[in-house]
Coordinates of C-alpha atoms and ligand atoms in Angstrom, one line a residue:
M162 CA 36.1 -9.5 6.4
A163 CA 32.8 -10.0 4.6
P164 CA 29.7 -8.0 5.9
I165 CA 27.8 -10.0 8.5
A166 CA 24.5 -10.4 6.6
Q167 CA 22.6 -9.8 3.4
R168 CA 19.2 -8.3 3.3
A169 CA 16.6 -11.1 3.7
R170 CA 15.3 -12.4 0.4
G171 CA 12.1 -10.6 -0.7
T172 CA 12.7 -7.6 1.5
Q173 CA 13.7 -4.1 0.3
D174 CA 15.4 -1.0 1.6
L175 CA 13.3 2.0 0.9
L176 CA 16.1 4.4 0.3
P177 CA 16.1 8.2 0.5
A178 CA 15.6 8.3 -3.3
D179 CA 12.4 6.2 -2.9
Q180 CA 11.0 8.3 -0.1
P181 CA 9.3 11.0 -2.2
Y182 CA 7.1 8.3 -3.8
W183 CA 6.2 6.9 -0.4
E184 CA 5.5 10.3 1.1
T185 CA 3.3 11.1 -1.9
M186 CA 1.4 7.8 -1.5
E187 CA 1.0 8.2 2.3
A188 CA -0.2 11.8 2.0
A189 CA -2.7 10.9 -0.7
A190 CA -4.0 8.0 1.4
R191 CA -4.5 10.1 4.5
D192 CA -6.1 12.9 2.4
Q193 CA -8.5 10.7 0.5
A194 CA -9.4 8.5 3.4
S195 CA -10.2 11.5 5.7
R196 CA -12.2 13.2 3.0
F197 CA -14.5 10.2 3.0
G198 CA -14.7 10.1 6.8
Y199 CA -12.3 7.2 7.4
Q200 CA -10.2 7.3 10.5
R201 CA -6.8 5.7 11.0
I202 CA -6.3 2.4 12.8
E203 CA -3.1 0.4 13.2
T204 CA -3.2 -3.2 14.5
P205 CA -0.2 -5.3 15.7
T206 CA 2.3 -6.7 13.3
F207 CA 1.7 -10.2 14.6
E208 CA -1.4 -11.9 15.8
A209 CA -2.6 -15.4 16.9
T210 CA -2.2 -17.7 14.0
E211 CA -5.8 -18.8 14.3
L212 CA -7.0 -15.4 13.3
F213 CA -5.6 -15.8 9.8
Q214 CA -6.5 -19.4 9.5
R215 CA -10.1 -18.6 10.2
G216 CA -10.0 -15.2 8.4
A217 CA -8.2 -15.7 5.1
G218 CA -9.3 -19.4 5.3
E219 CA -7.5 -22.7 5.1
S220 CA -7.9 -23.0 1.3
S221 CA -6.3 -19.6 0.6
D222 CA -2.7 -19.6 -0.6
I223 CA -1.9 -17.3 2.3
V224 CA -2.8 -19.8 4.9
A225 CA -1.8 -22.9 2.9
K226 CA 1.8 -21.8 2.2
E227 CA 2.6 -18.2 2.8
M228 CA 2.4 -17.5 6.5
Y229 CA 5.4 -16.5 8.6
T230 CA 4.4 -18.5 11.7
F231 CA 6.4 -19.0 14.8
T232 CA 6.0 -20.2 18.4
D233 CA 7.0 -17.7 21.0
R234 CA 8.6 -18.4 24.4
G235 CA 5.2 -18.9 25.9
N236 CA 4.4 -21.6 23.3
R237 CA 1.8 -19.6 21.5
S238 CA 1.5 -19.9 17.8
L239 CA 1.8 -16.4 16.3
T240 CA 1.9 -15.2 12.7
L241 CA 3.4 -12.1 11.1
R242 CA 0.2 -10.6 9.6
P243 CA -0.2 -11.6 5.9
E244 CA -3.2 -9.2 5.5
G245 CA -5.1 -6.6 7.4
T246 CA -8.8 -7.3 7.2
A247 CA -9.1 -10.1 9.8
P248 CA -7.0 -8.1 12.4
I249 CA -9.2 -5.0 11.9
V250 CA -12.4 -6.9 12.3
R251 CA -10.9 -8.4 15.5
A252 CA -9.9 -4.9 16.7
Y253 CA -13.4 -3.6 15.8
F254 CA -15.0 -6.0 18.3
D255 CA -12.1 -5.9 20.8
A256 CA -12.5 -2.1 21.1
G257 CA -16.3 -2.1 21.1
L258 CA -16.4 -0.2 17.9
D259 CA -19.5 -2.3 17.1
Q260 CA -21.3 -0.1 19.7
E261 CA -20.6 3.1 17.8
P262 CA -22.7 4.6 14.9
Q263 CA -22.3 2.3 11.9
P264 CA -20.6 1.8 9.6
V265 CA -17.2 2.3 11.3
R266 CA -14.9 3.6 8.6
L267 CA -11.2 2.8 9.1
F268 CA -7.9 3.1 7.1
Y269 CA -4.4 1.8 7.7
M270 CA -0.9 1.7 6.3
G271 CA 1.9 -0.6 7.2
P272 CA 4.0 -3.8 6.5
Y273 CA 2.6 -7.2 5.7
F274 CA 4.4 -10.5 5.3
R275 CA 3.9 -13.4 2.9
Y276 CA 6.3 -16.2 2.2
D277 CA 6.1 -16.4 -1.5
R278 CA 8.7 -16.7 -4.3
P279 CA 10.1 -13.2 -4.7
Q280 CA 10.0 -11.6 -8.2
A281 CA 9.3 -8.2 -9.7
G282 CA 6.5 -6.6 -7.7
R283 CA 6.3 -9.5 -5.3
F284 CA 8.0 -9.3 -1.9
R285 CA 8.0 -11.2 1.3
E286 CA 7.6 -7.9 3.2
F287 CA 5.4 -5.4 1.5
R288 CA 3.3 -2.5 2.5
Q289 CA -0.4 -1.8 2.1
F290 CA -2.7 1.1 2.3
G291 CA -6.2 -0.2 3.1
I292 CA -9.6 0.9 4.1
E293 CA -12.5 -1.0 5.8
A294 CA -16.1 0.0 6.3
I295 CA -17.6 -2.3 8.9
G296 CA -21.2 -2.6 10.0
D297 CA -23.2 -1.8 6.9
G298 CA -24.3 -4.1 4.1
S299 CA -25.4 -1.6 1.5
P300 CA -23.8 -2.0 -1.9
V301 CA -23.6 1.8 -2.0
I302 CA -20.7 1.4 0.5
D303 CA -19.0 -0.9 -2.0
V304 CA -19.2 1.9 -4.5
E305 CA -17.8 4.3 -1.9
S306 CA -14.9 1.9 -1.3
I307 CA -14.0 1.6 -5.0
L308 CA -14.4 5.4 -5.3
I309 CA -11.8 6.0 -2.6
G310 CA -9.4 3.6 -4.3
W311 CA -10.0 5.2 -7.7
S312 CA -9.5 8.7 -6.2
W313 CA -6.2 7.6 -4.6
F314 CA -4.8 6.6 -8.0
A315 CA -6.2 9.8 -9.5
A316 CA -4.5 11.9 -6.8
L317 CA -1.2 10.0 -7.5
D318 CA -1.7 10.5 -11.2
V319 CA -0.8 6.9 -12.0
G320 CA -2.0 6.2 -15.5
G321 CA -3.0 2.9 -16.9
V322 CA -5.1 1.6 -13.9
S323 CA -8.1 -0.5 -14.8
L324 CA -10.8 -1.6 -12.5
H325 CA -11.9 -5.3 -12.7
L326 CA -15.2 -6.1 -11.1
N327 CA -17.2 -9.3 -10.3
S328 CA -19.7 -10.7 -7.8
I329 CA -19.0 -14.0 -6.2
G330 CA -22.4 -14.4 -4.5
D331 CA -23.0 -15.3 -0.9
E332 CA -23.8 -18.3 1.3
V333 CA -27.3 -18.6 -0.3
C334 CA -26.2 -18.9 -4.0
R335 CA -22.6 -19.9 -3.8
P336 CA -23.0 -23.5 -2.6
A337 CA -25.3 -24.4 -5.5
Y338 CA -23.0 -22.7 -7.9
R339 CA -19.9 -24.5 -6.4
E340 CA -21.6 -27.8 -7.1
R341 CA -22.5 -26.7 -10.6
L342 CA -18.8 -25.9 -11.2
R343 CA -17.7 -29.2 -9.8
E344 CA -20.2 -31.0 -12.1
Y345 CA -18.7 -29.2 -15.0
Y346 CA -15.1 -30.1 -14.1
R347 CA -15.7 -33.6 -12.7
P348 CA -15.6 -35.5 -16.0
H349 CA -12.3 -33.7 -16.9
L350 CA -10.4 -34.0 -13.7
S351 CA -7.5 -35.9 -15.2
Q352 CA -6.9 -33.1 -17.7
L353 CA -6.4 -30.5 -14.9
S354 CA -3.1 -29.4 -13.4
E355 CA -2.3 -30.8 -10.0
E356 CA -2.9 -27.4 -8.3
S357 CA -6.3 -27.2 -10.0
R358 CA -7.2 -30.7 -8.8
T359 CA -6.6 -29.6 -5.3
R360 CA -8.6 -26.5 -5.8
F361 CA -11.5 -28.6 -7.2
E362 CA -11.6 -30.3 -3.8
K363 CA -11.0 -27.4 -1.5
N364 CA -12.4 -24.3 -3.2
P365 CA -13.5 -24.8 -6.8
L366 CA -14.0 -21.0 -7.4
R367 CA -10.2 -20.7 -7.3
L368 CA -10.0 -22.8 -10.4
F369 CA -10.4 -19.5 -12.1
D370 CA -7.1 -18.3 -10.6
S371 CA -5.1 -20.9 -12.5
K372 CA -2.5 -19.5 -14.9
D373 CA -1.6 -23.0 -16.1
P374 CA -2.0 -23.3 -19.9
Q375 CA -3.2 -26.9 -19.3
D376 CA -6.3 -25.5 -17.5
A377 CA -7.1 -22.7 -20.0
A378 CA -9.4 -24.5 -22.4
L379 CA -11.7 -25.9 -19.6
K380 CA -11.6 -22.6 -17.8
R381 CA -12.9 -20.8 -20.9
D382 CA -16.2 -22.7 -21.0
A383 CA -16.7 -23.0 -17.2
P384 CA -20.0 -21.5 -15.8
H385 CA -19.6 -18.1 -14.2
I386 CA -21.0 -17.3 -10.8
V387 CA -22.4 -13.9 -12.0
D388 CA -24.8 -15.9 -14.1
H389 CA -26.0 -17.8 -11.0
L390 CA -26.5 -15.2 -8.4
C391 CA -29.5 -15.3 -6.1
A392 CA -31.9 -12.3 -6.4
P393 CA -30.5 -10.2 -3.5
C394 CA -26.9 -10.7 -4.7
A395 CA -27.9 -9.8 -8.3
E396 CA -29.7 -6.7 -7.1
A397 CA -26.7 -5.6 -5.0
F398 CA -24.4 -6.1 -8.0
R399 CA -26.8 -4.0 -10.1
V400 CA -26.5 -1.2 -7.6
V401 CA -22.7 -1.4 -7.6
K402 CA -22.5 -1.2 -11.4
E403 CA -25.0 1.6 -11.5
G404 CA -23.1 3.5 -8.8
L405 CA -19.8 3.2 -10.6
A406 CA -21.4 4.3 -13.8
S407 CA -22.9 7.4 -12.1
E408 CA -19.5 8.2 -10.5
E409 CA -18.0 7.8 -14.0
I410 CA -15.6 5.1 -12.9
P411 CA -14.9 2.9 -15.9
F412 CA -14.8 -0.8 -15.0
E413 CA -14.4 -4.1 -16.7
L414 CA -16.7 -7.0 -15.8
N415 CA -14.4 -9.9 -15.1
P416 CA -16.3 -13.1 -14.4
E417 CA -13.1 -14.9 -13.6
L418 CA -12.1 -12.6 -10.8
V419 CA -12.5 -14.6 -7.6
R420 CA -9.7 -13.2 -5.3
G421 CA -7.5 -15.4 -3.2
L422 CA -9.0 -15.0 0.2
D423 CA -11.9 -17.1 1.5
Y424 CA -13.8 -14.3 3.3
Y425 CA -15.3 -12.5 0.3
T426 CA -19.0 -12.4 -0.5
R427 CA -20.7 -10.5 -3.3
T428 CA -18.7 -7.6 -4.7
V429 CA -15.0 -8.3 -5.5
F430 CA -12.7 -5.9 -7.4
E431 CA -9.1 -5.4 -8.4
F432 CA -7.1 -2.4 -9.6
Q433 CA -4.8 -3.7 -12.3
H434 CA -1.9 -2.1 -14.0
A435 CA -0.7 -3.1 -17.5
S436 CA 3.0 -2.5 -17.1
L437 CA 3.5 -4.7 -14.1
G438 CA 2.4 -7.7 -16.1
G439 CA 1.9 -11.3 -15.2
A440 CA 0.5 -12.4 -11.9
Q441 CA 1.8 -9.3 -10.2
N442 CA -0.4 -6.8 -12.1
A443 CA -2.8 -6.1 -9.2
L444 CA -2.0 -2.8 -7.6
G445 CA -4.8 -3.5 -5.1
G446 CA -7.9 -5.3 -4.5
G447 CA -10.8 -5.8 -2.2
G448 CA -14.4 -6.6 -1.8
R449 CA -17.3 -7.3 0.6
Y450 CA -16.8 -9.8 3.4
D451 CA -20.2 -10.2 5.1
G452 CA -19.2 -13.6 6.5
L453 CA -15.9 -12.8 8.0
A454 CA -17.0 -11.6 11.5
A455 CA -19.0 -14.8 12.0
A456 CA -16.1 -16.9 10.8
L457 CA -13.9 -15.3 13.5
G458 CA -16.5 -16.1 16.1
Y459 CA -18.1 -12.7 16.4
R460 CA -21.6 -11.5 15.8
S461 CA -22.4 -11.6 12.1
T462 CA -21.5 -8.1 10.7
P463 CA -21.1 -7.0 7.1
G464 CA -18.0 -5.2 5.9
V465 CA -16.3 -4.0 2.7
G466 CA -12.8 -2.6 1.9
F467 CA -9.7 -2.9 -0.1
A468 CA -5.9 -2.9 0.2
M469 CA -3.5 -1.3 -2.2
G470 CA 0.0 -2.7 -2.6
M471 CA 2.2 0.3 -2.0
D472 CA 5.4 -1.4 -3.2
R473 CA 3.8 -2.2 -6.6
T474 CA 2.2 1.3 -6.8
A475 CA 5.7 2.8 -6.2
I476 CA 6.9 0.8 -9.2
A477 CA 4.1 2.2 -11.3
L478 CA 4.7 5.7 -10.0
K479 CA 8.4 5.6 -10.8
E480 CA 7.7 4.5 -14.3
S481 CA 5.2 7.3 -14.8
K482 CA 7.1 10.3 -13.4
P483 CA 10.4 11.4 -11.8
A484 CA 10.2 12.1 -8.1
T485 CA 10.7 15.5 -6.7
P486 CA 13.2 15.1 -3.9
V487 CA 13.0 17.2 -0.8
V488 CA 16.0 19.6 -1.0
P489 CA 17.5 21.9 1.6
D490 CA 16.7 25.6 1.4
V491 CA 20.1 26.5 2.9
Y492 CA 23.5 24.9 3.0
A493 CA 25.6 26.2 5.8
V494 CA 29.4 26.1 5.5
A495 CA 32.3 26.9 7.7
L496 CA 35.7 27.0 6.0
D497 CA 37.6 26.7 9.2
A498 CA 37.1 24.1 11.9
A499 CA 37.2 26.9 14.5
D500 CA 34.0 28.4 13.0
E501 CA 31.9 25.2 12.8
L502 CA 30.0 25.7 16.0
Y503 CA 29.2 29.3 15.1
V504 CA 27.9 28.2 11.7
L505 CA 25.9 25.5 13.4
H506 CA 24.3 28.2 15.5
L507 CA 23.6 30.4 12.5
A508 CA 21.9 27.4 10.9
S509 CA 19.7 26.9 13.9
S510 CA 18.5 30.5 13.7
V511 CA 17.5 30.2 10.0
R512 CA 15.9 26.8 10.8
A513 CA 13.8 28.5 13.4
L514 CA 12.1 30.5 10.6
G515 CA 10.9 27.2 9.2
Y516 CA 13.5 26.5 6.6
R517 CA 15.4 23.3 5.9
V518 CA 19.0 24.0 6.7
V519 CA 21.8 21.5 6.2
F520 CA 25.1 22.0 8.1
D521 CA 28.2 20.8 6.2
P522 CA 30.8 19.4 8.5
G523 CA 34.6 19.1 8.1
P524 CA 37.3 21.0 6.4
A525 CA 37.3 21.4 2.7
R526 CA 37.9 24.0 0.1
L527 CA 35.1 26.4 -0.7
D528 CA 34.6 25.2 -4.3
A529 CA 34.3 21.6 -3.0
K530 CA 31.7 22.7 -0.5
L531 CA 29.8 24.7 -3.0
R532 CA 29.7 21.7 -5.4
K533 CA 28.1 19.7 -2.5
A534 CA 25.5 22.5 -2.1
V535 CA 24.7 22.4 -5.8
K536 CA 24.4 18.6 -5.7
R537 CA 22.0 18.8 -2.7
G538 CA 19.9 21.4 -4.6
A539 CA 20.1 24.1 -2.0
R540 CA 19.0 27.6 -3.0
V541 CA 21.2 29.5 -0.6
A542 CA 24.6 28.9 0.9
L543 CA 25.8 30.6 4.1
I544 CA 29.5 30.8 4.3
V545 CA 31.8 31.8 7.1
G546 CA 35.6 31.9 6.5
P547 CA 38.5 33.5 8.3
E548 CA 37.9 36.8 6.6
E549 CA 34.2 36.9 7.5
R550 CA 35.0 36.0 11.1
E551 CA 37.4 38.9 11.3
K552 CA 34.8 41.3 9.9
K553 CA 31.9 39.7 11.8
Q554 CA 30.1 39.0 8.6
I555 CA 28.4 36.2 6.8
V556 CA 28.5 35.5 3.1
I557 CA 25.1 34.7 1.7
R558 CA 25.2 33.1 -1.8
D559 CA 22.3 32.7 -4.1
M560 CA 23.1 29.3 -5.6
R561 CA 21.0 29.8 -8.7
A562 CA 21.9 33.4 -9.6
K563 CA 25.5 32.6 -8.5
T564 CA 25.7 36.0 -6.8
Q565 CA 26.6 36.7 -3.2
T566 CA 26.6 39.4 -0.6
S567 CA 28.2 39.9 2.8
V568 CA 25.9 40.9 5.7
A569 CA 26.3 41.4 9.5
E570 CA 24.9 38.7 11.7
Q571 CA 21.9 40.7 12.7
E572 CA 20.9 41.1 9.0
L573 CA 21.1 37.4 8.3
L574 CA 17.5 36.5 8.8
S575 CA 16.1 39.6 7.1
T576 CA 18.3 38.9 4.0
V577 CA 17.8 35.1 3.7
G578 CA 14.1 35.1 4.3
P579 CA 13.2 37.2 1.1
M580 CA 15.7 35.1 -1.0
L581 CA 13.7 32.0 0.0
G582 CA 10.4 33.6 -0.8
G583 CA 9.5 34.3 2.8
A584 CA 9.3 37.6 4.9
Ligands
HAM490 P1 -4.8 -8.9 -1.4 O1 -5.3 -8.9 -2.8 O2 -4.2 -10.2 -0.9 O3 -5.9 -8.4 -0.5 O4 -3.6 -7.8 -1.3 C1 -3.9 -6.5 -1.7 C2 -2.7 -6.0 -2.5 O5 -1.5 -6.1 -1.8 C3 -2.4 -6.8 -3.8 O6 -3.3 -6.3 -4.9 C4 -1.0 -6.4 -4.1 O7 -0.9 -5.1 -4.7 C5 -0.5 -6.2 -2.7 N1 0.3 -7.5 -2.4 C6 -0.2 -8.7 -2.0 N2 0.8 -9.5 -1.8 C7 2.0 -8.9 -2.2 C8 3.4 -9.3 -2.2 N3 3.8 -10.5 -1.9 N4 4.3 -8.3 -2.6 C9 3.9 -7.1 -3.0 N5 2.6 -6.7 -2.9 C10 1.6 -7.6 -2.5 C11 -5.8 -8.2 0.9 O8 -4.8 -8.2 1.5 C12 -7.2 -7.9 1.5 N6 -6.9 -7.8 3.0 C13 -7.8 -6.6 0.9 C14 -9.1 -6.3 1.5 C15 -9.3 -5.3 2.4 N7 -10.2 -6.8 1.2 C16 -11.2 -6.3 2.0 N8 -10.6 -5.3 2.7

């Protein structure tokens, strides 16, 4: 009979061999975030659909075509979260964090869902590590945000990451720029791809996201918003650039970087990686979202943050270095079924010292068992066979030196400890 189901398209199993990369990413995320005073928050995996419609915005690809939306038994429209920023702003107000000293600095890690065509580096379920600093409009916090992202990649030692930076203005300067951009494109509408014609109507800034060769020539000469910022936006952008320079974070000004979510204002940035290529080269991205809280119906409150794609970062990590798997310290072997519970018990006593001890079940010849111990990378094997049982002894084998000694049970811990570098 065929197996009942295949893994759903666009999902992955994170297998034991993948886990060292994930543990490294998670540990570095916790470490970097807490060094900057960010505290962990986790929000639900699904939320009211309207939260994302109003947050990411109707013109974003996420809302237009990528949401996993369903109606529950109470006839509510719910959506598997496609991104984390809108839920965190909701939680910030729900929990009264707006009453605490500002900014409130938060970080998070977990799964997100977007219905998109799966390809290398693009999944329907993927995981993000993100941070949000809510309640302060200073561009210095934008610099802090980028610095945390940069430090995370540095801690992971992923090479080849480049930072792309832009400012997309705010509600003061963007409307006029949007019109300027429309004026530029209007005489050439018939030359544009269909998708770009839709963007022209809904959100002309996203014309810069077009990868269609048909749109390339017009895009090249289009006016850029960085050249049309109002004075406060221009000043904020100057501070961000100066801050990055003083932190010695190299960046590339990318006037075509507009990001795919509607909530951004002023600073936007992306961490790109050459080897991933194509549209999937962003390892992470973020920016300032001073209008988001108001779009969700809350008191207007500034915020800035980023989210890193951990699945993509795992790909980059795997390319750059082999993982160090977690190996057992001790491999515990009984040669006779009658001794298994005894060996299980010995294993517990060594484990109580803090070591990783794997018990090997079932009958097999000693050489077969030792081969398994070598394969698992254990440093020491404990062996009890009929002879040892008779003499009330345990064989302790140094798997690297390929030497072994027999000791009485009461000497077990004092012998194994020093072999593993302990007391
Ligand atoms: P985003 O750019 O939509 O931003 O996603 C951030 C990162 O998540 C991307 O750069 C990418 O690495 C990863 N990612 C997105 N979609 C997929 C996918 N289908 N498969 C694999 N990885 C993916 C946000 O989500 C914003 N909430 C970031 C933010 C936080 N802005 C301010 N604060």
